[in-house]
PDB file of C-alpha atoms in Angstrom:
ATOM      1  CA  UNK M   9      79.477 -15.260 -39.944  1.00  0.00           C
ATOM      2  CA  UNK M  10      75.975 -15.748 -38.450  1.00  0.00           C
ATOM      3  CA  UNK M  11      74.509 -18.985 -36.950  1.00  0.00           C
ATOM      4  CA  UNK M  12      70.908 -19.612 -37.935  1.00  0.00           C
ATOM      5  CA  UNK M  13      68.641 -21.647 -35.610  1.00  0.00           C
ATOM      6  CA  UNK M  14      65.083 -22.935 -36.103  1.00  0.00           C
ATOM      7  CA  UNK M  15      62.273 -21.831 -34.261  1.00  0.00           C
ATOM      8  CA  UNK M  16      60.300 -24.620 -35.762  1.00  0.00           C
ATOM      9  CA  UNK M  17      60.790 -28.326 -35.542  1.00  0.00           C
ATOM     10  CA  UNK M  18      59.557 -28.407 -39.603  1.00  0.00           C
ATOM     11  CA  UNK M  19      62.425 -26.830 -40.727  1.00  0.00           C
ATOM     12  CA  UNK M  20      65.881 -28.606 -41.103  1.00  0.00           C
ATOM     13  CA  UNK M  21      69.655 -27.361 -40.032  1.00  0.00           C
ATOM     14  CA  UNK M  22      69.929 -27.043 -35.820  1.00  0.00           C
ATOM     15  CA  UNK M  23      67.923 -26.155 -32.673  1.00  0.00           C
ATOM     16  CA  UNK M  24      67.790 -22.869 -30.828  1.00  0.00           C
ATOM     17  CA  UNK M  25      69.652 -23.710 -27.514  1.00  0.00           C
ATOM     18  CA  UNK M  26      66.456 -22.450 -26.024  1.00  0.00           C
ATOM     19  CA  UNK M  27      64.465 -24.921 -27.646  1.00  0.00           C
ATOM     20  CA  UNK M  28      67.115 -27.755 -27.171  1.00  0.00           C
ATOM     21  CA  UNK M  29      66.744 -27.028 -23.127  1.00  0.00           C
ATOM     22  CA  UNK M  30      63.033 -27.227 -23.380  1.00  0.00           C
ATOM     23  CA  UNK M  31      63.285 -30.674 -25.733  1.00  0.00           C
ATOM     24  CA  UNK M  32      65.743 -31.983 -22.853  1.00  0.00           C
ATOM     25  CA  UNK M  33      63.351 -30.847 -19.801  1.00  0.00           C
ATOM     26  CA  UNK M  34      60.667 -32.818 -21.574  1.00  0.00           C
ATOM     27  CA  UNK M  35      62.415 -35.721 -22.337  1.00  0.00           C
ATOM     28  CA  UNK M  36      63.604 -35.844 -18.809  1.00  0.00           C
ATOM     29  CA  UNK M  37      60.095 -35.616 -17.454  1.00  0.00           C
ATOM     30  CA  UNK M  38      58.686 -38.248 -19.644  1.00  0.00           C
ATOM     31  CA  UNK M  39      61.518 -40.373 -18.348  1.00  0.00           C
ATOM     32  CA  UNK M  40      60.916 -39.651 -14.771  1.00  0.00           C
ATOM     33  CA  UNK M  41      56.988 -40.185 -15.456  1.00  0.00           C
ATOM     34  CA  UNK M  42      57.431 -43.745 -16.836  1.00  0.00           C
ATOM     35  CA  UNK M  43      60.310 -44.619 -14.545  1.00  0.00           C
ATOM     36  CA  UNK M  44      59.549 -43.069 -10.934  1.00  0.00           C
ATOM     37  CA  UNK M  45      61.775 -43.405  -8.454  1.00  0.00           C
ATOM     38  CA  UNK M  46      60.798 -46.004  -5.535  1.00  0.00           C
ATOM     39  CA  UNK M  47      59.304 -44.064  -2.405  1.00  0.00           C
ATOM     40  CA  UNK M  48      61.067 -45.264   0.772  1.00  0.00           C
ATOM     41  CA  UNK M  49      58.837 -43.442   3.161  1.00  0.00           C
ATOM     42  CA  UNK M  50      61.146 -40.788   3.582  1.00  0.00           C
ATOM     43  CA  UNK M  51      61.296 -37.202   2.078  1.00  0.00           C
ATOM     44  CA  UNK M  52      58.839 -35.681  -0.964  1.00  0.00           C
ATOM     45  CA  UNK M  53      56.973 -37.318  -2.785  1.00  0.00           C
ATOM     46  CA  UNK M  54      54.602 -36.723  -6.312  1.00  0.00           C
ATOM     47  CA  UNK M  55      51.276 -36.945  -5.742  1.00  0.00           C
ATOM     48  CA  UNK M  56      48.390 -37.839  -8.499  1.00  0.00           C
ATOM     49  CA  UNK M  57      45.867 -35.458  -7.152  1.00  0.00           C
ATOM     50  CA  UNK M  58      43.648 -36.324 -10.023  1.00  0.00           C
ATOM     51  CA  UNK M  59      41.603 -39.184 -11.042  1.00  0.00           C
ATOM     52  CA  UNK M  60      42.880 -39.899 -14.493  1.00  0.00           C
ATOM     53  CA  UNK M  61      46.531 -39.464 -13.066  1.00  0.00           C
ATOM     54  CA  UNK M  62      48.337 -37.294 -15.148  1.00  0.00           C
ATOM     55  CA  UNK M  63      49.184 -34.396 -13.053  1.00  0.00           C
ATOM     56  CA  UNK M  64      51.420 -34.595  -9.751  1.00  0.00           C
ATOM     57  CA  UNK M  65      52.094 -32.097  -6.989  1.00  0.00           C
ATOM     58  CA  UNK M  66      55.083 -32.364  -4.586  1.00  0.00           C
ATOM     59  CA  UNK M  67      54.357 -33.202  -1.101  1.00  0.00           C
ATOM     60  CA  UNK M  68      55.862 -33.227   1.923  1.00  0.00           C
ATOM     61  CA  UNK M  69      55.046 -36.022   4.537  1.00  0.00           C
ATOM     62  CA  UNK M  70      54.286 -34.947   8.451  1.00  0.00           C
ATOM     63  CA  UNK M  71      57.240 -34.896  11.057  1.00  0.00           C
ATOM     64  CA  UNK M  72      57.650 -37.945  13.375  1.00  0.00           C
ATOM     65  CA  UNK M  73      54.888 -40.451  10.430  1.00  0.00           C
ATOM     66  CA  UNK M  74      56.317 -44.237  10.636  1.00  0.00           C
ATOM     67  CA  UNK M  75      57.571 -44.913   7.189  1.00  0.00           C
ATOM     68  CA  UNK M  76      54.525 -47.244   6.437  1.00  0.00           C
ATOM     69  CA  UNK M  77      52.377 -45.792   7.266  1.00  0.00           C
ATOM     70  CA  UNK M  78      48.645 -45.645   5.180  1.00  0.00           C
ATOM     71  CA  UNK M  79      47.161 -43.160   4.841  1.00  0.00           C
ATOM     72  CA  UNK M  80      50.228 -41.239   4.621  1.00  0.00           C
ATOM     73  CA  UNK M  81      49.414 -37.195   5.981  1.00  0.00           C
ATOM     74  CA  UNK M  82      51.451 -34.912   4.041  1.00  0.00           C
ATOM     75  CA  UNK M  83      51.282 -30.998   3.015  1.00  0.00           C
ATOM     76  CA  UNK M  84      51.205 -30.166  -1.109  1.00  0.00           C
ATOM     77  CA  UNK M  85      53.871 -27.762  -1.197  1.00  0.00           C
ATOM     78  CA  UNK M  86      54.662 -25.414  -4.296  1.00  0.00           C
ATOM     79  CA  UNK M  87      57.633 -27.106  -6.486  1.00  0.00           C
ATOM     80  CA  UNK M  88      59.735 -24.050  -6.180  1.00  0.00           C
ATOM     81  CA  UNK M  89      59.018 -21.967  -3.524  1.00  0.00           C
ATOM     82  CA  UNK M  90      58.443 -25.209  -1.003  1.00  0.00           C
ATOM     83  CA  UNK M  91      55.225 -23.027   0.613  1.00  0.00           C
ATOM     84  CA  UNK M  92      52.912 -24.598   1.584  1.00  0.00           C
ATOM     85  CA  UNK M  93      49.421 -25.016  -0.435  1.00  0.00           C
ATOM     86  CA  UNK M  94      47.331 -26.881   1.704  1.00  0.00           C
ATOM     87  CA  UNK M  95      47.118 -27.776   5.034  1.00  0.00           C
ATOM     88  CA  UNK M  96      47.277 -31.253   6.211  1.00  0.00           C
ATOM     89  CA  UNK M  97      45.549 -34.325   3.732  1.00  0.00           C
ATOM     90  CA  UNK M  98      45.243 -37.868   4.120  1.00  0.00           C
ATOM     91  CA  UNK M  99      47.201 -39.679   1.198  1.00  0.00           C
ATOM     92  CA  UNK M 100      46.496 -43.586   0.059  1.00  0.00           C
ATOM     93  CA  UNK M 101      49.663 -44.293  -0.685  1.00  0.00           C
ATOM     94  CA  UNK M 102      48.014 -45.915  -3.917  1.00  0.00           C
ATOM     95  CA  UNK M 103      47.855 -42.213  -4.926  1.00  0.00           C
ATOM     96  CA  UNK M 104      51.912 -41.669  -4.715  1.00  0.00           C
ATOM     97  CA  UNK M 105      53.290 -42.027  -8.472  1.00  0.00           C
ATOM     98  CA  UNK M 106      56.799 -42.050  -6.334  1.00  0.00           C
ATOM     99  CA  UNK M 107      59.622 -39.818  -4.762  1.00  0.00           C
ATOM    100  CA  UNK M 108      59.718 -36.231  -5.888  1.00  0.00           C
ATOM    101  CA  UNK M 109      62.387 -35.180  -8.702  1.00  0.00           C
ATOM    102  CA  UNK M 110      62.700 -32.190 -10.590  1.00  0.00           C
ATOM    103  CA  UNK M 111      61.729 -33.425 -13.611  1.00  0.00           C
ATOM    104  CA  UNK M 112      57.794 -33.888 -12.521  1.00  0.00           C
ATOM    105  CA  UNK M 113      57.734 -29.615 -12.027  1.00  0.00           C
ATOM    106  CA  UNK M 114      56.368 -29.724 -15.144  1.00  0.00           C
ATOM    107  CA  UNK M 115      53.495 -31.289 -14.200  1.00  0.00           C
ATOM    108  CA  UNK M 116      52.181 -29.345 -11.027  1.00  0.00           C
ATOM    109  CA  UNK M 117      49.354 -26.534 -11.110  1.00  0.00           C
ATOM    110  CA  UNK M 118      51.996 -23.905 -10.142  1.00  0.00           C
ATOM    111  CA  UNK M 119      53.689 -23.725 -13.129  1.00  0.00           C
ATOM    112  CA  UNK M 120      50.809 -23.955 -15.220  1.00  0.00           C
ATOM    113  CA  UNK M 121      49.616 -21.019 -13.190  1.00  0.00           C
ATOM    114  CA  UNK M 122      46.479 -22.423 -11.824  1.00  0.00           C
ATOM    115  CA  UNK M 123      45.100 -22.912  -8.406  1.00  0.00           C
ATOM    116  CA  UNK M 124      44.931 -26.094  -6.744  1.00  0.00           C
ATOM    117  CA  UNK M 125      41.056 -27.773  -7.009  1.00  0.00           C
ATOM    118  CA  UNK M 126      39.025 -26.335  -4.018  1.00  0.00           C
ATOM    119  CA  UNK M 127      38.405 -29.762  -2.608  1.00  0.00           C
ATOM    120  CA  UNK M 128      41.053 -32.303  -2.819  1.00  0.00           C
ATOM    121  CA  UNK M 129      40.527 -36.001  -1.621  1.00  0.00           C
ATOM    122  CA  UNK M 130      43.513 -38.211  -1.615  1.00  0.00           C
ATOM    123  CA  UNK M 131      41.682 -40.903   0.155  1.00  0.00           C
ATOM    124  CA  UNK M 132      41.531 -43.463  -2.830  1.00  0.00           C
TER     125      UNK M 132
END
């Protein structure tokens, strides 16, 4: 007996439990991007390094900031690797969507495979 699976989401009869993991990632991330978690001040956060908002980068606040502060100085940081991609920026913290979760990796420039923009201003 052989199981048949669906490549295509036209077809009827079940997913490939590739493309069920993929359907589940997404959902998660569109759950995380409508609901973000609250930002205390403390740990990573996701970062809307673009004007029209729609994709975030991780990023990792300095050592020894006051949780309130604003402009918050953090480091972008690659989602999986945790390097760091840029040196030191000045956040608003109108500009954090909320805390980091895995869900948002989706999202970044490193797994699209693109570079960061050259010059990146956080300030508003």
């Amino acid at each position: 007996m052989t199981a048949r699976f669906r490549r295509c989401g036209h077809g009827t009869g079940p997913l490939h439990p590739g493309d069920q993991k993929a359907v589940a990632e997404f959902t998660a991330m569109l759950t995380a991007r409508k609901r973000p978690a609250p930002w205390t001040g403390h740990g990573d956060v996701a970062v809307r390094i673009a004007a029209d908002g729609r994709g975030l980068e991780r990023g990792r606040p300095a050592d020894g900031q006051p949780a309130d502060a604003d402009p918050v100085a953090l480091v972008l940081i690659h989602p999986d690797t945790e390097d760091a991609l840029t040196g030191t920026l000045h956040c608003a913290r109108s500009r954090i969507h909320g805390a980091w979760t895995t869900p948002y990796r989706l999202l970044t420039h490193a797994l699209a495979g693109r570079d960061l923009p050259l010059e990146i201003d956080l300030s508003i």
